Short mmCIF file of C-alpha atoms in Angstrom, two decimals:
data_model
loop_
_atom_site.label_atom_id
_atom_site.label_comp_id
_atom_site.label_asym_id
_atom_site.label_seq_id
_atom_site.Cartn_x
_atom_site.Cartn_y
_atom_site.Cartn_z
CA ARG A 43 -18.84 75.93 8.40
CA ASP A 44 -18.19 79.56 7.38
CA TRP A 45 -14.65 80.82 7.28
CA PRO A 46 -13.77 84.15 9.11
CA PRO A 47 -13.56 87.31 7.12
CA LEU A 48 -10.42 87.52 5.09
CA SER A 49 -9.46 90.69 6.85
CA TYR A 50 -8.98 88.56 9.95
CA ALA A 51 -5.81 87.22 8.53
CA ARG A 52 -2.96 89.75 8.86
CA PRO A 53 -0.29 89.88 6.29
CA ASP A 54 2.50 89.81 8.80
CA TRP A 55 1.34 86.40 10.04
CA PHE A 56 2.49 84.81 6.74
CA PRO A 57 5.72 86.74 6.01
CA GLY A 58 6.72 84.49 3.17
CA VAL A 59 6.54 81.29 1.32
CA ARG A 60 7.29 78.40 3.71
CA ARG A 61 7.70 75.71 1.08
CA PRO A 62 11.21 74.62 0.17
CA ALA A 63 12.60 76.18 -2.91
CA ASP A 64 12.74 73.01 -4.87
CA VAL A 65 9.03 72.25 -4.41
CA SER A 66 6.70 73.18 -7.24
CA TYR A 67 3.73 75.37 -6.68
CA ALA A 68 1.74 73.55 -9.32
CA VAL A 69 -1.60 72.59 -8.10
CA PRO A 70 -2.10 68.80 -7.65
CA ASP A 71 -4.48 67.15 -10.06
CA SER A 72 -7.81 66.97 -8.26
CA GLY A 73 -9.69 65.00 -10.91
CA TYR A 74 -11.92 67.97 -11.71
CA THR A 75 -11.91 70.15 -14.80
CA SER A 76 -13.93 73.17 -15.93
CA SER A 77 -16.42 72.79 -18.77
CA GLU A 78 -16.01 76.57 -19.69
CA THR A 79 -12.51 77.53 -18.91
CA ASP A 80 -9.12 76.26 -19.88
CA PRO A 81 -7.87 73.99 -17.11
CA SER A 82 -4.60 75.91 -16.89
CA GLU A 83 -6.47 78.88 -15.59
CA THR A 84 -7.76 77.00 -12.51
CA THR A 85 -4.55 75.32 -11.73
CA ALA A 86 -2.23 78.40 -11.97
CA TRP A 87 -0.91 79.92 -8.82
CA ASP A 88 -2.43 83.35 -7.97
CA HIS A 89 0.52 85.85 -7.94
CA ARG A 90 -1.51 88.92 -7.03
CA PRO A 91 0.78 90.85 -4.60
CA GLU A 92 -1.93 92.77 -2.76
CA ILE A 93 -3.40 89.64 -1.04
CA SER A 94 -1.96 87.82 1.91
CA GLU A 95 -0.42 84.28 1.76
CA TYR A 96 -3.48 82.95 3.50
CA GLU A 97 -5.83 84.53 0.94
CA ARG A 98 -3.64 83.20 -1.89
CA TRP A 99 -3.84 79.72 -0.46
CA LEU A 100 -7.55 80.05 0.08
CA TYR A 101 -8.30 81.03 -3.52
CA SER A 102 -5.92 78.40 -4.91
CA PHE A 103 -6.64 75.41 -2.67
CA GLY A 104 -9.61 76.16 -0.51
CA PRO A 105 -13.23 74.99 -0.97
CA TYR A 106 -14.89 76.22 -4.16
CA PRO A 107 -16.84 78.35 -4.45
CA PRO A 108 -15.51 80.17 -1.40
CA GLN A 109 -17.74 80.36 1.48
CA SER A 110 -16.86 83.87 2.28
CA THR A 111 -17.51 86.77 0.09
CA ASP A 112 -14.79 88.71 -1.65
CA GLN A 113 -17.06 91.67 -2.62
CA ASP A 114 -16.47 93.10 0.90
CA ARG A 115 -12.81 93.52 -0.03
CA GLY A 116 -13.43 94.66 -3.64
CA HIS A 117 -12.30 91.44 -5.17
CA LYS A 118 -14.36 89.34 -7.54
CA PRO A 119 -14.11 85.56 -7.50
CA LEU A 120 -11.38 83.98 -9.62
CA LEU A 121 -13.90 81.72 -11.28
CA ASP A 122 -17.69 81.41 -11.16
CA VAL A 123 -18.37 78.36 -13.03
CA THR A 124 -19.78 74.90 -12.21
CA HIS A 125 -17.33 72.01 -12.10
CA THR A 126 -17.88 68.57 -13.39
CA LYS A 127 -16.21 65.53 -11.83
CA VAL A 128 -14.65 63.29 -14.40
CA GLU A 129 -13.64 59.76 -13.41
CA PRO A 130 -10.46 58.68 -15.09
CA VAL A 131 -10.97 55.67 -17.27
CA ASP A 132 -7.46 54.26 -17.77
CA ALA A 133 -6.03 55.11 -14.39
CA TRP A 134 -6.86 52.99 -11.28
CA LYS A 135 -7.25 54.87 -7.98
CA PRO A 136 -7.22 52.87 -4.77
CA GLU A 137 -9.81 55.07 -3.05
CA ALA A 138 -12.32 54.63 -5.81
CA ASN A 139 -15.38 52.56 -5.29
CA PRO A 140 -16.19 50.81 -8.58
CA TYR A 141 -19.82 50.16 -7.60
CA GLU A 142 -20.45 53.94 -7.02
CA SER A 143 -18.97 54.75 -10.36
CA GLY A 144 -21.35 52.48 -12.18
CA PHE A 145 -18.84 49.75 -12.87
CA SER A 146 -19.14 46.09 -11.64
CA LEU A 147 -16.26 43.84 -10.77
CA ARG A 148 -15.77 40.69 -12.83
CA GLU A 149 -13.99 37.69 -11.31
CA PRO A 150 -10.98 36.78 -13.38
CA GLU A 151 -11.46 33.54 -15.36
CA PRO A 152 -9.49 30.70 -13.71
CA VAL A 153 -6.61 29.51 -15.69
CA PRO A 154 -7.14 25.84 -16.43
CA ARG A 155 -4.52 23.59 -14.85
CA ALA A 156 -2.87 21.06 -17.12
CA PRO A 157 -3.84 17.51 -15.93
CA GLU A 158 -1.34 15.80 -13.74
CA PRO A 159 0.48 13.10 -15.62
CA ALA A 160 -0.27 9.63 -14.36
CA SER A 161 2.45 8.28 -11.94
CA GLN A 162 4.17 5.19 -13.08
CA GLY A 163 4.63 3.93 -9.57
CA ASP A 164 6.96 1.24 -8.31
CA PRO A 165 7.26 -1.53 -10.85
CA ASN A 166 8.61 -3.95 -8.26
CA CYS A 167 5.27 -3.69 -6.38
CA LYS A 168 2.71 -4.30 -9.06
CA VAL A 169 -0.26 -5.35 -6.99
CA ASP A 170 -4.00 -4.47 -7.00
CA LEU A 171 -4.37 -3.49 -3.33
CA ALA A 172 -7.63 -2.97 -1.54
CA PHE A 173 -7.87 -1.73 2.10
CA LEU A 174 -10.99 -2.56 4.19
CA MET A 175 -10.93 0.15 6.67
CA ASP A 176 -12.98 -0.09 9.92
CA GLY A 177 -15.79 2.57 10.01
CA SER A 178 -17.75 1.08 13.00
CA TRP A 179 -18.78 3.08 15.98
CA SER A 180 -16.42 1.08 18.21
CA ILE A 181 -13.44 2.77 16.66
CA GLY A 182 -14.37 6.36 17.63
CA LYS A 183 -13.46 9.55 15.85
CA ARG A 184 -10.00 9.90 17.15
CA ARG A 185 -8.89 6.39 16.25
CA PHE A 186 -10.66 6.62 12.89
CA LYS A 187 -8.43 9.70 12.15
CA ILE A 188 -5.37 7.64 13.11
CA GLN A 189 -6.48 4.95 10.67
CA LYS A 190 -6.75 7.50 7.94
CA ASP A 191 -3.28 8.78 8.70
CA PHE A 192 -1.95 5.20 8.51
CA LEU A 193 -3.55 4.66 5.07
CA SER A 194 -2.13 8.01 3.80
CA GLU A 195 1.37 6.97 4.98
CA VAL A 196 0.94 3.55 3.32
CA ALA A 197 -0.05 5.28 0.09
CA GLN A 198 3.00 7.50 0.30
CA VAL A 199 5.60 4.70 0.88
CA ILE A 200 4.04 2.24 -1.60
CA ASN A 201 4.31 4.76 -4.53
CA VAL A 202 0.99 4.30 -6.32
CA GLY A 203 1.12 4.35 -10.13
CA VAL A 204 -0.20 2.68 -13.22
CA ALA A 205 2.91 0.48 -13.67
CA GLY A 206 3.10 -0.30 -10.04
CA PRO A 207 0.59 -0.68 -7.11
CA MET A 208 -2.91 0.65 -7.57
CA MET A 209 -4.79 1.24 -4.36
CA GLY A 210 -8.54 1.34 -3.46
CA ILE A 211 -10.44 1.51 -0.20
CA ILE A 212 -13.62 0.09 1.08
CA GLN A 213 -15.12 1.25 4.40
CA TYR A 214 -17.19 -1.32 6.31
CA GLY A 215 -19.62 -0.99 9.21
CA ASP A 216 -23.04 -2.51 8.86
CA ASP A 217 -22.47 -2.76 5.14
CA PRO A 218 -19.35 -2.19 2.94
CA VAL A 219 -19.06 1.03 0.95
CA THR A 220 -16.50 1.70 -1.82
CA GLU A 221 -14.70 4.90 -1.07
CA PHE A 222 -12.79 4.79 -4.26
CA SER A 223 -11.86 1.94 -6.74
CA LEU A 224 -8.49 0.69 -7.89
CA ARG A 225 -8.67 2.81 -11.11
CA THR A 226 -9.95 6.00 -9.54
CA HIS A 227 -6.56 7.50 -8.59
CA SER A 228 -3.22 7.03 -10.29
CA SER A 229 -0.74 8.64 -7.89
CA SER A 230 0.01 8.58 -4.14
CA ARG A 231 -0.88 12.24 -3.92
CA GLU A 232 -4.37 11.79 -5.37
CA VAL A 233 -4.89 8.74 -3.02
CA LYS A 234 -3.82 10.72 0.08
CA SER A 235 -6.19 13.59 -0.89
CA ALA A 236 -9.12 11.17 -1.32
CA ILE A 237 -8.31 9.51 1.97
CA ASP A 238 -8.44 12.92 3.76
CA LYS A 239 -12.02 13.34 2.50
CA ILE A 240 -13.34 10.05 4.03
CA SER A 241 -15.87 10.35 6.77
CA GLN A 242 -16.85 7.70 9.25
CA LYS A 243 -19.93 5.72 8.39
CA GLY A 244 -20.57 3.99 11.74
CA GLY A 245 -22.38 0.72 12.49
CA LEU A 246 -21.23 -2.71 13.47
CA SER A 247 -17.89 -4.35 12.39
CA ASN A 248 -19.14 -6.77 9.71
CA VAL A 249 -15.90 -7.96 8.22
CA GLY A 250 -17.37 -11.10 6.71
CA LYS A 251 -19.81 -9.13 4.71
CA ALA A 252 -16.97 -6.85 3.46
CA LEU A 253 -14.89 -9.84 2.36
CA SER A 254 -17.91 -11.17 0.38
CA TYR A 255 -18.23 -7.75 -1.17
CA ILE A 256 -14.63 -7.55 -2.45
CA ASN A 257 -14.75 -11.06 -3.78
CA LYS A 258 -18.02 -10.69 -5.74
CA GLN A 259 -17.84 -6.99 -6.77
CA TYR A 260 -14.69 -5.06 -5.99
CA PHE A 261 -11.94 -6.93 -7.79
CA SER A 262 -13.56 -6.69 -11.26
CA ASP A 263 -12.54 -5.31 -14.64
CA ALA A 264 -14.88 -2.40 -14.09
CA ASN A 265 -13.26 -1.39 -10.79
CA GLY A 266 -9.74 -1.63 -12.30
CA ASN A 267 -8.59 -5.19 -11.77
CA ARG A 268 -5.60 -5.54 -14.03
CA GLY A 269 -5.52 -9.36 -14.23
CA GLY A 270 -1.77 -9.77 -14.29
CA ALA A 271 -1.31 -8.07 -10.87
CA PRO A 272 -2.02 -10.09 -7.76
CA ASN A 273 -5.17 -9.11 -5.82
CA VAL A 274 -4.40 -8.16 -2.14
CA ALA A 275 -6.95 -7.26 0.47
CA VAL A 276 -5.74 -5.76 3.76
CA VAL A 277 -8.36 -5.84 6.51
CA LEU A 278 -8.10 -3.30 9.42
CA VAL A 279 -9.96 -4.42 12.43
CA ASP A 280 -10.54 -2.60 15.81
CA GLY A 281 -10.86 -5.42 18.32
CA TRP A 282 -12.83 -8.16 16.56
CA PRO A 283 -15.50 -8.65 13.90
CA THR A 284 -19.22 -8.75 14.78
CA ASP A 285 -19.86 -11.50 12.06
CA LYS A 286 -18.30 -14.63 10.83
CA VAL A 287 -15.37 -14.45 8.40
CA GLU A 288 -14.34 -18.01 7.60
CA GLU A 289 -16.62 -18.84 4.73
CA ALA A 290 -16.33 -15.41 3.09
CA SER A 291 -12.51 -15.64 3.43
CA ARG A 292 -12.41 -19.05 1.97
CA LEU A 293 -14.33 -18.07 -1.14
CA ALA A 294 -12.16 -14.92 -1.50
CA ARG A 295 -8.96 -17.00 -1.26
CA GLU A 296 -10.36 -19.47 -3.83
CA SER A 297 -10.82 -16.49 -6.22
CA GLY A 298 -7.10 -15.73 -5.79
CA ILE A 299 -7.38 -12.83 -3.32
CA ASN A 300 -4.47 -12.59 -0.82
CA ILE A 301 -5.97 -11.57 2.56
CA PHE A 302 -3.98 -9.80 5.16
CA PHE A 303 -5.31 -8.94 8.64
CA VAL A 304 -4.11 -6.01 10.67
CA THR A 305 -5.75 -6.29 14.08
CA ILE A 306 -5.56 -3.38 16.48
CA GLU A 307 -6.16 -3.88 20.21
CA GLY A 308 -7.36 -7.41 19.76
CA PRO A 309 -9.22 -9.31 22.41
CA ASP A 310 -7.46 -10.46 25.50
CA ASP A 311 -8.14 -13.73 27.25
CA SER A 312 -11.14 -12.32 29.19
CA GLU A 313 -12.74 -10.88 25.99
CA LYS A 314 -12.32 -13.98 23.73
CA GLN A 315 -15.64 -15.30 25.08
CA ASN A 316 -17.34 -12.34 23.35
CA LEU A 317 -16.01 -13.33 19.89
CA VAL A 318 -18.59 -14.42 17.26
CA GLU A 319 -15.88 -16.65 15.79
CA ALA A 320 -12.79 -17.77 17.73
CA ASN A 321 -9.45 -17.58 15.94
CA PHE A 322 -11.00 -15.52 13.17
CA VAL A 323 -7.66 -14.33 11.75
CA ASP A 324 -6.33 -17.93 11.36
CA LYS A 325 -9.53 -18.83 9.65
CA ALA A 326 -9.42 -15.89 7.28
CA VAL A 327 -5.69 -15.56 6.15
CA CYS A 328 -4.01 -17.64 3.60
CA ARG A 329 -1.63 -19.26 5.90
CA THR A 330 -1.21 -19.20 9.69
CA ASN A 331 2.57 -18.62 9.65
CA GLY A 332 2.37 -14.96 10.66
CA PHE A 333 3.09 -13.53 7.20
CA TYR A 334 -0.53 -12.52 6.54
CA SER A 335 -1.36 -11.15 9.96
CA LEU A 336 -0.11 -8.12 11.77
CA PRO A 337 -1.26 -7.71 15.37
CA VAL A 338 -0.90 -4.12 16.78
CA ASN A 339 -1.28 -3.62 20.49
CA SER A 340 -2.33 0.03 20.38
CA TRP A 341 -3.80 2.49 17.85
CA PHE A 342 -0.90 4.78 18.73
CA ALA A 343 1.52 2.16 17.61
CA LEU A 344 -0.18 1.54 14.27
CA ARG A 345 2.27 3.70 12.41
CA LYS A 346 5.05 1.25 13.18
CA ALA A 347 3.17 -1.32 10.99
CA VAL A 348 3.53 0.68 7.81
CA GLN A 349 6.89 -0.62 6.63
CA PRO A 350 6.37 -4.34 7.58
CA LEU A 351 2.96 -4.23 5.74
CA VAL A 352 4.29 -2.65 2.65
CA LYS A 353 7.22 -5.06 2.49
CA ARG A 354 4.81 -8.00 2.62
CA VAL A 355 2.20 -6.86 0.17
CA CYS A 356 4.98 -5.87 -2.24
CA ASP A 357 6.61 -9.35 -2.17
CA THR A 358 5.19 -10.24 -5.56
CA ASP A 359 7.27 -13.44 -5.77
CA ARG A 360 5.12 -14.82 -2.94
CA LEU A 361 1.91 -13.11 -3.99
CA VAL A 362 1.90 -13.96 -7.72
CA CYS A 363 2.07 -17.60 -6.78
CA SER A 364 1.43 -16.94 -3.12
CA LYS A 365 2.56 -20.42 -2.33
CA THR A 366 -0.41 -20.51 -0.08
CA CYS A 367 -3.06 -18.52 -1.74
CA LEU A 368 -2.90 -20.31 -5.10
CA ASN A 369 -5.56 -22.59 -3.66
CA ALA A 370 -8.37 -22.87 -6.19
CA ASN A 371 -6.90 -25.73 -8.21
CA ASP A 372 -7.39 -29.42 -8.85
CA ILE A 373 -4.03 -30.65 -10.21
CA ALA A 374 -3.77 -34.09 -11.89
CA PHE A 375 -0.34 -35.65 -12.55
CA VAL A 376 -0.40 -38.13 -15.41
CA ILE A 377 2.72 -40.12 -14.92
CA ASP A 378 4.43 -42.40 -17.59
CA GLY A 379 5.20 -45.78 -16.02
CA SER A 380 6.34 -47.53 -19.14
CA SER A 381 9.37 -49.85 -19.28
CA SER A 382 11.59 -47.29 -21.02
CA VAL A 383 11.52 -45.13 -17.85
CA GLY A 384 13.15 -47.55 -15.47
CA THR A 385 12.86 -47.73 -11.63
CA GLY A 386 15.60 -45.11 -10.83
CA ASN A 387 14.17 -42.55 -13.32
CA PHE A 388 10.73 -43.24 -12.09
CA ARG A 389 11.84 -42.23 -8.56
CA THR A 390 13.22 -39.03 -9.98
CA VAL A 391 9.87 -38.31 -11.69
CA LEU A 392 8.12 -38.81 -8.38
CA GLN A 393 10.56 -36.37 -6.74
CA PHE A 394 9.62 -33.82 -9.34
CA VAL A 395 5.92 -34.34 -8.66
CA ALA A 396 6.59 -33.89 -4.94
CA ASN A 397 8.58 -30.66 -5.53
CA VAL A 398 5.69 -29.12 -7.56
CA THR A 399 3.13 -30.24 -4.98
CA ARG A 400 5.17 -28.77 -2.17
CA GLU A 401 4.62 -25.23 -3.44
CA PHE A 402 0.84 -25.33 -2.90
CA GLU A 403 -1.28 -25.18 0.19
CA ILE A 404 -3.05 -28.53 0.43
CA SER A 405 -6.55 -28.92 1.75
CA ASP A 406 -10.05 -29.65 0.58
CA THR A 407 -10.71 -25.88 0.26
CA ASP A 408 -7.22 -25.14 -1.02
CA THR A 409 -5.29 -27.02 -3.64
CA ARG A 410 -6.31 -30.72 -4.26
CA VAL A 411 -3.90 -33.13 -6.05
CA GLY A 412 -4.63 -36.48 -7.84
CA ALA A 413 -2.27 -38.85 -9.65
CA ILE A 414 -2.55 -41.50 -12.36
CA GLN A 415 0.07 -43.87 -13.58
CA TYR A 416 -0.17 -45.36 -17.05
CA THR A 417 1.37 -47.83 -19.39
CA TYR A 418 -0.96 -49.63 -21.81
CA GLU A 419 -3.46 -49.40 -18.93
CA GLN A 420 -4.20 -46.78 -16.36
CA ARG A 421 -4.20 -46.78 -12.54
CA LEU A 422 -5.62 -44.25 -10.24
CA GLU A 423 -2.97 -43.69 -7.55
CA PHE A 424 -5.07 -41.29 -5.54
CA ALA A 425 -8.02 -39.05 -6.15
CA PHE A 426 -8.63 -35.31 -5.59
CA GLY A 427 -9.25 -34.67 -1.94
CA GLN A 428 -8.05 -38.15 -0.76
CA TYR A 429 -5.26 -36.39 1.01
CA ASN A 430 -6.01 -32.99 2.47
CA ASN A 431 -2.77 -32.67 4.43
CA LYS A 432 0.51 -31.81 2.69
CA ALA A 433 2.53 -34.22 4.66
CA GLU A 434 0.15 -37.11 3.98
CA LEU A 435 0.02 -36.22 0.30
CA LEU A 436 3.89 -36.17 -0.05
CA ASN A 437 4.05 -39.53 1.56
CA ALA A 438 1.41 -40.91 -0.85
CA ILE A 439 3.50 -39.71 -3.71
CA LYS A 440 6.58 -41.37 -2.33
CA ARG A 441 4.69 -44.73 -1.91
CA ILE A 442 3.69 -44.83 -5.66
CA ASN A 443 5.07 -48.13 -7.13
CA TYR A 444 6.61 -48.32 -10.58
CA TRP A 445 4.42 -50.32 -12.95
CA SER A 446 6.33 -50.87 -16.22
CA GLY A 447 4.73 -51.64 -19.57
CA GLY A 448 3.91 -49.88 -22.86
CA THR A 449 2.97 -46.25 -23.54
CA SER A 450 -0.64 -45.23 -24.27
CA THR A 451 -0.66 -41.49 -23.38
CA GLY A 452 -3.93 -40.76 -25.21
CA ALA A 453 -5.97 -43.28 -23.24
CA ALA A 454 -4.33 -41.97 -20.01
CA ILE A 455 -5.60 -38.52 -20.80
CA THR A 456 -9.08 -39.76 -21.39
CA TYR A 457 -8.92 -41.67 -18.14
CA ALA A 458 -7.89 -38.60 -16.19
CA ALA A 459 -10.86 -36.70 -17.67
CA GLU A 460 -13.27 -39.37 -16.49
CA GLN A 461 -11.83 -40.38 -13.15
CA LEU A 462 -10.47 -37.09 -11.87
CA PHE A 463 -11.75 -33.93 -13.59
CA SER A 464 -15.33 -35.18 -13.76
CA LYS A 465 -15.26 -34.87 -9.98
CA SER A 466 -13.70 -31.40 -9.78
CA LYS A 467 -15.45 -28.77 -7.81
CA PRO A 468 -17.05 -25.90 -9.83
CA ASN A 469 -14.89 -23.29 -8.17
CA LYS A 470 -11.56 -25.07 -8.82
CA ARG A 471 -9.27 -24.53 -11.79
CA LYS A 472 -8.43 -27.78 -13.50
CA ILE A 473 -4.77 -28.42 -14.33
CA MET A 474 -3.27 -31.54 -15.92
CA ILE A 475 0.53 -32.19 -16.01
CA VAL A 476 1.46 -35.10 -18.32
CA ILE A 477 4.96 -36.55 -17.91
CA THR A 478 6.22 -38.93 -20.68
CA ASP A 479 9.49 -40.21 -21.92
CA GLY A 480 8.48 -41.57 -25.40
CA ARG A 481 6.14 -41.60 -28.29
CA SER A 482 2.68 -42.86 -27.51
CA TYR A 483 1.20 -45.92 -29.14
CA ASP A 484 -2.14 -44.35 -29.61
CA ASP A 485 -3.39 -40.89 -30.65
CA VAL A 486 -3.00 -37.98 -28.22
CA ARG A 487 -4.51 -35.14 -30.21
CA VAL A 488 -8.22 -36.10 -29.97
CA PRO A 489 -8.12 -36.84 -26.23
CA ALA A 490 -6.11 -33.72 -25.59
CA GLU A 491 -8.59 -31.50 -27.41
CA ALA A 492 -11.52 -33.14 -25.62
CA VAL A 493 -10.12 -32.52 -22.21
CA GLN A 494 -9.20 -28.93 -22.96
CA ARG A 495 -12.76 -28.30 -24.15
CA GLN A 496 -13.81 -29.28 -20.56
CA GLY A 497 -11.74 -26.33 -19.27
CA VAL A 498 -8.59 -28.27 -18.35
CA ILE A 499 -5.25 -26.38 -18.63
CA ALA A 500 -2.73 -29.00 -19.88
CA TYR A 501 1.00 -29.02 -19.41
CA SER A 502 3.32 -31.60 -21.14
CA ILE A 503 6.77 -32.52 -19.99
CA GLY A 504 8.83 -34.64 -22.28
CA ILE A 505 12.01 -36.49 -21.36
CA ALA A 506 14.60 -38.24 -23.55
CA TRP A 507 12.71 -39.91 -26.38
CA ALA A 508 9.43 -37.98 -26.03
CA ALA A 509 7.84 -36.86 -29.33
CA GLN A 510 7.91 -33.00 -29.71
CA ASP A 511 4.74 -32.96 -31.92
CA GLU A 512 2.82 -34.96 -29.27
CA LEU A 513 3.90 -32.73 -26.57
CA GLU A 514 2.50 -29.67 -28.42
CA TYR A 515 -0.78 -31.49 -29.10
CA ILE A 516 -1.20 -32.13 -25.42
CA ALA A 517 -0.16 -28.69 -24.12
CA THR A 518 -2.67 -25.79 -23.93
CA ASP A 519 -1.81 -22.87 -26.25
CA PRO A 520 0.54 -21.09 -26.25
CA ASP A 521 2.81 -24.21 -26.43
CA LYS A 522 5.98 -22.40 -25.17
CA GLU A 523 4.23 -21.69 -21.94
CA HIS A 524 2.81 -25.17 -21.45
CA SER A 525 5.20 -27.59 -23.08
CA PHE A 526 8.76 -28.50 -21.85
CA PHE A 527 11.50 -30.93 -22.88
CA VAL A 528 14.56 -32.16 -21.10
CA ASP A 529 17.22 -34.65 -22.28
CA GLU A 530 17.91 -36.21 -18.86
CA PHE A 531 15.61 -37.20 -16.07
CA ASP A 532 18.10 -35.72 -13.60
CA ASN A 533 17.38 -32.24 -15.06
CA LEU A 534 13.67 -32.37 -14.34
CA TYR A 535 14.08 -30.36 -11.20
CA LYS A 536 15.11 -27.33 -13.29
CA PHE A 537 11.55 -26.91 -14.56
CA VAL A 538 9.88 -26.71 -11.15
CA PRO A 539 10.16 -22.96 -10.80
CA LYS A 540 9.11 -22.32 -14.39
CA ILE A 541 6.09 -24.45 -14.18
CA ILE A 542 5.05 -23.01 -10.77
CA HIS A 543 5.53 -19.53 -12.18
CA ASN A 544 3.42 -20.18 -15.18
CA ILE A 545 0.65 -21.80 -13.24
CA CYS A 546 0.55 -18.88 -10.81
CA GLN A 547 0.87 -16.12 -13.31
CA GLU A 548 -1.96 -17.66 -15.46
CA PHE A 549 -4.10 -18.00 -12.37
CA ASN A 550 -3.86 -14.21 -11.69
CA SER A 551 -4.15 -13.24 -15.38
CA GLN A 552 -7.66 -14.38 -15.72
CA PRO A 553 -9.89 -11.44 -14.63
CA ARG A 554 -13.02 -12.04 -12.68
CA ASN A 555 -16.25 -10.27 -13.72
#
């Protein structure tokens, strides 16, 4: 709009300068400059005395060119030039719009983060741990979230790492789906982040199909199975499965997988008639002593099961050998009954056999035990599967009568191959434990090599006058892990833990493809 005539402003209205004395009168930088005149001429304060303070302000700071004419008062304009706006290049003004000035914004390049070093984990809990989480529709969204929180807390407590536990998750419904494998994540933080991204798949609660999946596909070299670490599968079940689990569980156990069941809000007495398979937990776990099953009354109480579960799956002394889940073996004891042994020492040998046997779960689908006594001749004391109950088997060992005679260890090994191992089941590992107290009258090398070519793992235990070279011929390589010697029969018991440990560790060290 037009300003009023300059004569409208009276000089006595602006009697003096109203700025403080210490404030400069220099004109602020407006970002403009003249293309024809020195910038100092446009920024200097007008000190002409014949004009009022208002006029002085108007000429110095008002709109340019002035919208009122000065010719009426006899003054000519201070400047009559066209101004050009110059955008500063090196200065940044908050009010500037870079798009209007012809510049475009460029996003800063992200600084690459250094890869997180792999966590070493808890070396006292070195297990390959797979969780089968329930993704069926019966669980609902809220309880599925509780299940994820439970798994995250387990991952935090268990301390995942390459030298400790490695953790993977399979979600099952109609079919099992791998969420991530054992080798995908190497720290608890990574596992927890991956769990947070899992979404519910829905479907039925086919636990049996999921157990078959982990047995045939999941615990493999490609998925991170480390061989020397026990394989553990923890099954989370809301209520009960919608398919049968017994056969799939048996095959998984015979592959060395330690199966745990965490059942939440299981069936009450009125609901048991709806079960596809009664007592499904007892048929699935390694042993029905409560160690491998954790019943939880409510989903809201699931968090209380974290510590008990972690304590059990990290009990590697029980898992490496499992004492119950080392159940894919046919074990043959080849016992020296020669005259040099004697009746008393023979009873000591039988006690040793019983102590080793006691460490295994005995059944037709678990570990089976057979025994041969030999002198110059051989006698089958009992065959694989003849006793499928541990108490009956231990009684049968106790009833073996001392024979007495010569020592033909080589012939006894051949006899064991023909009478026992020829009848082994394909899914059983074959183990032979030869116990002798003297040098054999026949060759042992050829029979030992022949039986080992059949896949038999041979242990040799020598007492007193046993020949060291023959013990090494009989034993599977490496000899130091499969051959033992003791001076006295009474010291045989000392080798029980070592033999059991070696059998169990070797069992778990053979990867499945």
